[in-house]
Short mmCIF file of C-alpha atoms in Angstrom, two decimals:
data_model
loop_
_atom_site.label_atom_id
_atom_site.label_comp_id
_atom_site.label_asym_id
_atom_site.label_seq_id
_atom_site.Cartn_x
_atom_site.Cartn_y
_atom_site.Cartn_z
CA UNK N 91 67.95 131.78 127.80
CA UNK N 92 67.10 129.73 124.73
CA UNK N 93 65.83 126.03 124.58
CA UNK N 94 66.52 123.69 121.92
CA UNK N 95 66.04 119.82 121.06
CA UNK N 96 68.06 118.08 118.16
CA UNK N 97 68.65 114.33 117.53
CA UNK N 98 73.14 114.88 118.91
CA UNK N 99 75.05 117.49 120.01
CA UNK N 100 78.74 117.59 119.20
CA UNK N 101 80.72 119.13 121.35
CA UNK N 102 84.14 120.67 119.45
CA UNK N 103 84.17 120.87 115.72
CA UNK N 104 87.48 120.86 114.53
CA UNK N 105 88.68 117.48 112.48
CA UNK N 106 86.84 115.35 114.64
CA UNK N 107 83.70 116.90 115.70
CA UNK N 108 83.60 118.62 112.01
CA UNK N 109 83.62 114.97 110.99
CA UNK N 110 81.56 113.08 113.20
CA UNK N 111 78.62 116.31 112.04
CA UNK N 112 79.34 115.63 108.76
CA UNK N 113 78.33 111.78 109.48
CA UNK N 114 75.70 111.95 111.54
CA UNK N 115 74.21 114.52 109.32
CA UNK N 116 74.68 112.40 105.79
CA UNK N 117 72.16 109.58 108.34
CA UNK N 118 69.40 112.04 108.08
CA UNK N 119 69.96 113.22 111.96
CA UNK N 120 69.42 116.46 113.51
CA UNK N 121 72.65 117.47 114.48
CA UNK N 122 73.98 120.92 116.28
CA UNK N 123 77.40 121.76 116.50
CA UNK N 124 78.74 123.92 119.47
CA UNK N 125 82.65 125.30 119.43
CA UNK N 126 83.95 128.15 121.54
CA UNK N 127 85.71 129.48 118.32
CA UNK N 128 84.65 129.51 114.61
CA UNK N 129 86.16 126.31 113.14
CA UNK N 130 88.21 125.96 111.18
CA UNK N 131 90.65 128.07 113.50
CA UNK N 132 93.92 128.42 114.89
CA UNK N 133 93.51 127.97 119.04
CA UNK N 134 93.30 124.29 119.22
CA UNK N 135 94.84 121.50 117.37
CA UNK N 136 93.45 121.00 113.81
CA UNK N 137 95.46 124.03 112.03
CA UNK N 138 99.17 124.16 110.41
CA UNK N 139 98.27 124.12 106.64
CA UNK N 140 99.00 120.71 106.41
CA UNK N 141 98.96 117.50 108.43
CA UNK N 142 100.67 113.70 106.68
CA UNK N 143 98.59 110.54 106.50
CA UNK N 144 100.78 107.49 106.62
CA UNK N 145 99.64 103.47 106.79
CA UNK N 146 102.50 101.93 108.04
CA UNK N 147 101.73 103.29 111.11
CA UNK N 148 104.73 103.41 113.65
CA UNK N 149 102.64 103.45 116.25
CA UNK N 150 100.71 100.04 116.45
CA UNK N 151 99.45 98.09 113.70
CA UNK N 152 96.17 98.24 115.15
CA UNK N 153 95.50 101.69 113.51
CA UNK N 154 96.33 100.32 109.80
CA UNK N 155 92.78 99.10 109.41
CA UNK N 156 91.73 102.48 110.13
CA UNK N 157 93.82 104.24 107.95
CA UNK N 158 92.49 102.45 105.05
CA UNK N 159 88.73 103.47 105.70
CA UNK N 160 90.31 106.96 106.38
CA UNK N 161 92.21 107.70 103.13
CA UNK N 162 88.77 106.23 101.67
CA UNK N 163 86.25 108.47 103.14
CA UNK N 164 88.82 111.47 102.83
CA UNK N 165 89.03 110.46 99.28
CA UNK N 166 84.81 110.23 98.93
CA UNK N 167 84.65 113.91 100.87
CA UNK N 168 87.10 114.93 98.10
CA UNK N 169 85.32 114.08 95.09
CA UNK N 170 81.49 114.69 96.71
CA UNK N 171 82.14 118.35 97.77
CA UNK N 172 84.90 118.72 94.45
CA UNK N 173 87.58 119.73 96.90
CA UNK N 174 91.33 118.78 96.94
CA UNK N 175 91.83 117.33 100.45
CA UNK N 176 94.59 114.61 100.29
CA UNK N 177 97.29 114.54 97.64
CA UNK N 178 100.14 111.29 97.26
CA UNK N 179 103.89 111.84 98.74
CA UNK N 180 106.53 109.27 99.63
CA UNK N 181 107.57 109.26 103.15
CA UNK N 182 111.00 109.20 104.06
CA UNK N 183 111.44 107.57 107.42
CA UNK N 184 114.86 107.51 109.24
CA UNK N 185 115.90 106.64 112.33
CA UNK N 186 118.72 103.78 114.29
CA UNK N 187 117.34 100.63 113.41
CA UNK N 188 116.20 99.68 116.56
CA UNK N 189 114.52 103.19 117.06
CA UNK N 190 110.39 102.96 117.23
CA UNK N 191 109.89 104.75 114.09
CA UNK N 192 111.79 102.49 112.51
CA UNK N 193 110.99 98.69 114.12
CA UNK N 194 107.35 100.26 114.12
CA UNK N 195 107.01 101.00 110.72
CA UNK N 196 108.35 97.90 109.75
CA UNK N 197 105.91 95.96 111.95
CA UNK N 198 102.78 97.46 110.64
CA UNK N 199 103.70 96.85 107.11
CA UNK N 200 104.75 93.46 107.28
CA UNK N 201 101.42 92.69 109.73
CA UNK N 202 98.98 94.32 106.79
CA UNK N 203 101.68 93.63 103.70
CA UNK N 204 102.19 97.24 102.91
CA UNK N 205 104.95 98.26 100.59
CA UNK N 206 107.85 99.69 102.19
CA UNK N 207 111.41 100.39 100.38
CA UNK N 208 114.11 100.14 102.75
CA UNK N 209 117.69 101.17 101.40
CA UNK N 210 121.02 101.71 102.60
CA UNK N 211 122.94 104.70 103.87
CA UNK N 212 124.55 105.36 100.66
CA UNK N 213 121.64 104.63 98.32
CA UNK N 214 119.73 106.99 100.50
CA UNK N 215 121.97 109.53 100.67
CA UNK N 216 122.23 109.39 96.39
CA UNK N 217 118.39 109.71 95.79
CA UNK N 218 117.98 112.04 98.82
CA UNK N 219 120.72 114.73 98.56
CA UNK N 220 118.26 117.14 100.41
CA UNK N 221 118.78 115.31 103.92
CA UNK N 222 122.33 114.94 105.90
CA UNK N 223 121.09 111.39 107.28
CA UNK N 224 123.63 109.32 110.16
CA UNK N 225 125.24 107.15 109.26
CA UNK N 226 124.10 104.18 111.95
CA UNK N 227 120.45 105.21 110.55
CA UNK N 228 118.28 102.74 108.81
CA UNK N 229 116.29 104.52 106.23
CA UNK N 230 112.43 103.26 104.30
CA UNK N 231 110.19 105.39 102.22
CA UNK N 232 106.62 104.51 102.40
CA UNK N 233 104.78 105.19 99.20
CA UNK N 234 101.00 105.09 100.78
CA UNK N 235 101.33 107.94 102.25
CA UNK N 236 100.13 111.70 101.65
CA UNK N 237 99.16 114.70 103.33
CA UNK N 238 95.82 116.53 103.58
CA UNK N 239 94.82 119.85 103.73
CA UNK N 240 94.18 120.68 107.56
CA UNK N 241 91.72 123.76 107.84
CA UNK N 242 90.27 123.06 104.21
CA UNK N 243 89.34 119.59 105.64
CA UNK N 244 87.72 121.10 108.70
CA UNK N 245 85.89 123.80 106.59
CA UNK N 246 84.39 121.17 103.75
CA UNK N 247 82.96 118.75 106.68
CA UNK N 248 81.58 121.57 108.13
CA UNK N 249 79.91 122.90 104.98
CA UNK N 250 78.93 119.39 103.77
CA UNK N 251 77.07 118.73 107.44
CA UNK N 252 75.40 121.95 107.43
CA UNK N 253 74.33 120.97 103.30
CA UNK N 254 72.45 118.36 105.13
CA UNK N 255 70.92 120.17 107.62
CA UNK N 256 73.10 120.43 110.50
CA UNK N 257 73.55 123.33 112.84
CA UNK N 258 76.79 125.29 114.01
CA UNK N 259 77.20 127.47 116.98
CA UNK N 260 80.05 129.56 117.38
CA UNK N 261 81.77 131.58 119.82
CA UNK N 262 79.26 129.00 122.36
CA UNK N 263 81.34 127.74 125.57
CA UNK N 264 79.67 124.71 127.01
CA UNK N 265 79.60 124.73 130.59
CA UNK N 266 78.04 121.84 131.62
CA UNK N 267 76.88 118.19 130.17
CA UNK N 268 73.96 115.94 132.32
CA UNK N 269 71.36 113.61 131.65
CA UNK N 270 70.58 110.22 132.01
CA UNK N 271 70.84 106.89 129.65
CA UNK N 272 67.98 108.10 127.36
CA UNK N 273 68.45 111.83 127.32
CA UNK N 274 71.21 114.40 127.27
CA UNK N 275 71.22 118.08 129.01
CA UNK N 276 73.83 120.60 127.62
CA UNK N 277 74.28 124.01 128.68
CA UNK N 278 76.36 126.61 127.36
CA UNK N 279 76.60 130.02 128.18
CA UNK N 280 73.69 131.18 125.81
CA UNK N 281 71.24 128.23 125.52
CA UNK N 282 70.38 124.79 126.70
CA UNK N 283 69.86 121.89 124.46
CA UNK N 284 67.94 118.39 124.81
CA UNK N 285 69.41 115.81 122.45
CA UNK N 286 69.00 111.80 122.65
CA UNK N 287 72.86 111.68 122.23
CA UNK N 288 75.94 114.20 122.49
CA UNK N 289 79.58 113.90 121.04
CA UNK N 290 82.65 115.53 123.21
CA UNK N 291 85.83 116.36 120.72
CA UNK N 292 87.03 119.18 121.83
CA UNK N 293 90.17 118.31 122.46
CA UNK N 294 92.54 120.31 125.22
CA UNK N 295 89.71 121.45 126.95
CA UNK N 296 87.58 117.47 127.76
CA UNK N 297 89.39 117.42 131.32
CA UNK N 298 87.33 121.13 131.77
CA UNK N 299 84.69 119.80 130.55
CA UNK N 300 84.53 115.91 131.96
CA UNK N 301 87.12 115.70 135.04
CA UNK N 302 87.07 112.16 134.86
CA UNK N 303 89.12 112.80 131.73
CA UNK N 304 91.51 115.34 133.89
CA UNK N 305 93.81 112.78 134.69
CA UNK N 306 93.80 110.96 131.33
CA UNK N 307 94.91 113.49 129.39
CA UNK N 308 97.55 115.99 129.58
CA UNK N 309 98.34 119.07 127.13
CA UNK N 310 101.52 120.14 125.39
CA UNK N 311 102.50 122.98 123.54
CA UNK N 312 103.67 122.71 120.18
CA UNK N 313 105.21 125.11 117.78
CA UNK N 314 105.43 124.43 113.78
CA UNK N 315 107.52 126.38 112.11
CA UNK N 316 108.13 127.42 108.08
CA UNK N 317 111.48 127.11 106.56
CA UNK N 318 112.55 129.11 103.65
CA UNK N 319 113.84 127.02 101.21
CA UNK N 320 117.25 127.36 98.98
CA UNK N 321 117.08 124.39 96.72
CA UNK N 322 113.98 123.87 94.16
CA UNK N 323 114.11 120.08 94.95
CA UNK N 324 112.10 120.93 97.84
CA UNK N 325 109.29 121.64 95.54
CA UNK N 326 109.29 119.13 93.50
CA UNK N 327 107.19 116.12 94.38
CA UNK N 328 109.18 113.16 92.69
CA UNK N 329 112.30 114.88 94.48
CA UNK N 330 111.05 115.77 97.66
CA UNK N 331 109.02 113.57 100.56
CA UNK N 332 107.84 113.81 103.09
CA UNK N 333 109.79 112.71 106.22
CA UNK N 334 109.92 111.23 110.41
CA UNK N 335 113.24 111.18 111.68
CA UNK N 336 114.42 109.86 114.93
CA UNK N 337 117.65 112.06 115.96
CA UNK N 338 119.12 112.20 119.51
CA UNK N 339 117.34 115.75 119.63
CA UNK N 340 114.03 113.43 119.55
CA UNK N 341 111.69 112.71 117.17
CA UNK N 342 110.98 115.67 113.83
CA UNK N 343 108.52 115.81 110.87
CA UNK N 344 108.44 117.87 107.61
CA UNK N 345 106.68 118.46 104.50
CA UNK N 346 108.38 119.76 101.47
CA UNK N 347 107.42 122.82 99.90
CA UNK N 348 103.78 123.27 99.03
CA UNK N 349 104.00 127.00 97.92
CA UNK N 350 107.17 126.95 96.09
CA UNK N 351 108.81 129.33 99.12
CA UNK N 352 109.47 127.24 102.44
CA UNK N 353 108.61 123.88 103.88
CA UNK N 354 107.03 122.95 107.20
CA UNK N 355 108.96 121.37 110.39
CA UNK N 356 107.46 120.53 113.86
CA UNK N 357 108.97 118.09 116.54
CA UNK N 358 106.66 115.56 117.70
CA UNK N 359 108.48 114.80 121.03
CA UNK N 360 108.70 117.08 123.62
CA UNK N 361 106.25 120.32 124.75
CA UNK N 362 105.71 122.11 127.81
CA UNK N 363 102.59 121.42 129.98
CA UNK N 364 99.66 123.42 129.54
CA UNK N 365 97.11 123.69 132.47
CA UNK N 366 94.98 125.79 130.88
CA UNK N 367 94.27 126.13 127.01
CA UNK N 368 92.37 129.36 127.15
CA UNK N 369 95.93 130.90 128.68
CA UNK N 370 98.52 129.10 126.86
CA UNK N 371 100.79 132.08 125.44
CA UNK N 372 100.25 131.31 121.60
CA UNK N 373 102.44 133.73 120.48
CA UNK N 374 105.84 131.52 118.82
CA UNK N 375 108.95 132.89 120.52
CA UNK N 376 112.66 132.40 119.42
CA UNK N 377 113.10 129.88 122.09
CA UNK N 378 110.32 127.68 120.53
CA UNK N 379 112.06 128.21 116.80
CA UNK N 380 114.96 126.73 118.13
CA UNK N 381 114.98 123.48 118.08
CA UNK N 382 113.51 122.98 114.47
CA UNK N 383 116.05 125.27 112.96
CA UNK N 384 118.78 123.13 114.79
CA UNK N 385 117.48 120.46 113.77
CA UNK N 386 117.06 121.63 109.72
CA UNK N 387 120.77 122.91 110.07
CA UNK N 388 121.99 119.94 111.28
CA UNK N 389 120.08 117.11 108.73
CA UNK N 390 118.62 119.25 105.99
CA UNK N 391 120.29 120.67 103.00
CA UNK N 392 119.00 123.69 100.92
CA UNK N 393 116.98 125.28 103.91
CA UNK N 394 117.31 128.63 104.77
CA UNK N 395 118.43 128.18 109.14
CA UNK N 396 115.10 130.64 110.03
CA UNK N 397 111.72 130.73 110.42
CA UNK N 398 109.58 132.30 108.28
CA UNK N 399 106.44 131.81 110.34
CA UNK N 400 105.64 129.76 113.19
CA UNK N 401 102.32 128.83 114.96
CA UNK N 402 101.01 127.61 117.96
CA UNK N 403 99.03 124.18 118.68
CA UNK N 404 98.28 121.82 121.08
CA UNK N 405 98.96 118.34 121.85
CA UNK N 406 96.54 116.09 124.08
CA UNK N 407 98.34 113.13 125.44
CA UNK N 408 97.12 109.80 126.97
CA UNK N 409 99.26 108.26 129.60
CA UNK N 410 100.22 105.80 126.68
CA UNK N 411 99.98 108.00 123.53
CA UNK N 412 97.11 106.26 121.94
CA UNK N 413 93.60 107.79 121.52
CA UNK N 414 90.54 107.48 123.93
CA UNK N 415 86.84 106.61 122.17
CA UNK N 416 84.44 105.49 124.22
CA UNK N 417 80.68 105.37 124.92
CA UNK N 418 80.27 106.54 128.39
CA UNK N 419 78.35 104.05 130.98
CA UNK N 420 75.83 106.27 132.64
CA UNK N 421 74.98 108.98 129.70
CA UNK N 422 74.54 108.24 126.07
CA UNK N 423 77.99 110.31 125.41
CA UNK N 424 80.62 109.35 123.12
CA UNK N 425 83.70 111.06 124.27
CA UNK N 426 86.92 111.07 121.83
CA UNK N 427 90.08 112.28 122.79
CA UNK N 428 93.94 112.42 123.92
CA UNK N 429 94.74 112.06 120.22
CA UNK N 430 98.22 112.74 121.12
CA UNK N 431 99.34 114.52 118.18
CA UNK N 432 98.56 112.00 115.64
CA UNK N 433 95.25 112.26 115.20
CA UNK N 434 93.73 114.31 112.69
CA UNK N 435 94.62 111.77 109.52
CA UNK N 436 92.01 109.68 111.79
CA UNK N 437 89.35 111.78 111.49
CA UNK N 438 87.65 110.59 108.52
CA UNK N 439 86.62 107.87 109.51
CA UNK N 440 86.64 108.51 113.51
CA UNK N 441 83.74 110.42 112.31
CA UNK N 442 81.96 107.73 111.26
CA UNK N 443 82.62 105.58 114.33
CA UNK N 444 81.63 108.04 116.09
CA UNK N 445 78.06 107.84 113.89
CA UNK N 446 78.40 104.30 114.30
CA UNK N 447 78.39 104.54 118.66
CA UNK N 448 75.24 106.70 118.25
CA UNK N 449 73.22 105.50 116.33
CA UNK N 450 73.80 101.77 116.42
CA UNK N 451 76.19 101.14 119.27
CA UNK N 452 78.77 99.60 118.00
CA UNK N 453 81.66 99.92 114.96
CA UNK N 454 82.12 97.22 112.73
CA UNK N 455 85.81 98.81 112.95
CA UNK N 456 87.79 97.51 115.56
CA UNK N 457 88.19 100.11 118.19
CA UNK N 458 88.69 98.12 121.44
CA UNK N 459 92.09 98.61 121.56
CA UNK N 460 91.23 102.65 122.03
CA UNK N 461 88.94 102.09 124.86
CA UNK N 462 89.79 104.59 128.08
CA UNK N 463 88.32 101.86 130.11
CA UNK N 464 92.16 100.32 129.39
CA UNK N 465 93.36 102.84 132.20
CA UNK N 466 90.70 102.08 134.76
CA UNK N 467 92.15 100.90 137.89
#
């Protein structure tokens, strides 16, 4: 079995560990790579064509800081590697006006004095014939929002890191991570590496791979689907947003047409348990259609009620759907995870946090507020 040394090791490159490569490597670091598939790919949770970036972040307005430095850096990887990663769209959000999309939304912009349009029922109903909206829903369309391209994302960090000398190892399943505060151990099942630092990102597998992360996180199974369309506003830009509704049936996303033929749909609520990622049945079935084509035939006009394609991915929740970055005590580790299904717009500039936490320590970003120490008991 083969020995190496390198400066960090990141564990998991999809959006986040391609990132935090990309970074590290751009500081002139040795870096290797090591994912049990060949990012980008389709058997974890940074695939689906498409993924939105919004500011006024429903969430907490803690993240809105972020999200500026993100759209930045996504916008810098853009025009470095001359690559179309992130493209402009209003986003339509809807929901009772005490609903957390809504309230949420709200908060964040007025905290960080983002621009948010807020209308009426009828007003919305005139400029946005392609939704059926309730009529107890309060309706606001964010204009600094967009989307970015999921896998091309993944691929161009990749390609940039390994520009600068980086090093990626496929189809490599690490089995086991030791060390002490100056040195890391990793092995895998073909080699063992020596590195001053490592970086864990991969995602529905950390409780595998760190068990005090077991019962931090747990994963869901999610199913995106692809409408066909039967109205051309849905692929036209100034016509169409994108869109976060908050229905009885739970909370649903979209994106309008980006190939002229369908648009996208997933449900960010709900999700059966998944105990083990490497046996998770990713195979879409009727059953997991379902509730997105209800959901189109009930608030969406000109959509076709059926799935063209569906996929698979996976969600990785924290007990209180925010993420988990940290620098571990007792090994020089960053670990970042439990991005509960809103986390790849982060990745940009999670990346360089996570470059940040190696190298110096610290982030001049705040990032307390993610700290997993926030569950210790």
């Amino acid at each position: 079995m083969t020995s190496e040394t390198c400066d960090v090791i990141v564990m998991g490159c999809g959006g986040f560990g391609s990132s935090t490569m990309y970074h590290l490597a751009r500081r002139g670091l040795k870096v290797i790579g090591i994912d049990r598939f060949h990012p980008p790919h389709n058997q974890g949770s940074s695939h689906g064509e498409t993924r939105i970036i919004r500011k006024a972040y429903f969430e907490h307005p803690n993240y809105v800081p972020l999200l500026h430095r993100a759209w930045v850096l996504w916008e810098e990887l853009s025009d470095e590697s001359r690559i179309n990663l992130i493209e402009q769209r209003n986003l339509l959000m809807s929901g009772p006006l005490d609903s957390e999309i809504i309230e949420g939304a709200r908060r964040s912009a007025q905290e960080h004095r983002l621009p948010l349009e807020d209308m009426n029922h009828s007003e919305a109903s005139r400029r946005f014939p392609m939704f059926r909206l309730p009529e107890d829903h309060s309706v606001t369309v964010e204009a600094s929002a967009g989307f970015l391209w999921a896998e091309r994302c993944v691929e161009t960090n990749i390609k940039s890191a390994i520009a600068l000398g980086a090093e990626l190892r496929c189809h490599e399943i690490v089995r086991s991570i030791d060390g002490t505060p100056g040195r890391l151990e990793v092995q895998t099942d073909r080699a063992k590496y020596s590195a001053a630092a490592g970086v864990v990102t991969c995602g529905a597998w950390t409780g595998q791979l760190l068990p005090g992360y077991a019962r931090k996180i747990v994963v869901q199974r999610k199913t995106l689907s692809w409408l066909p369309m039967e109205s051309d506003d849905w692929a036209r830009p100034e016509k169409a947003p994108m869109f976060l509704m908050d229905v009885p049936e739970g909370q649903f996303y979209g994106l309008p047409s980006v190939d002229g033929k369908t648009i996208k749909v997933g449900m960010h609520t709900g999700g059966d348990i998944v105990t083990n990622p490497c046996e998770m049945d990713r195979t879409p079935t009727p059953e997991d259609e379902a509730p997105l084509i209800d959901f189109a035939s009930t608030y969406l006009n000109g959509i076709h009620p059926g799935a063209s394609q569906s996929v698979v991915c996976m969600y990785s929740m924290s007990p209180d759907g925010h993420f988990l970055l940290d620098r571990l005590p007792d090994l020089p580790l960053v670990v970042a995870a439990g991005f509960s299904g809103h986390g790849f717009k982060f990745t940009s500039v999670l990346g360089e946090v996570a470059a940040d936490l190696i190298q110096y320590g610290r982030s001049p970003l705040d990032i307390d507020f993610l700290s997993a120490e926030r569950f210790r008991v």
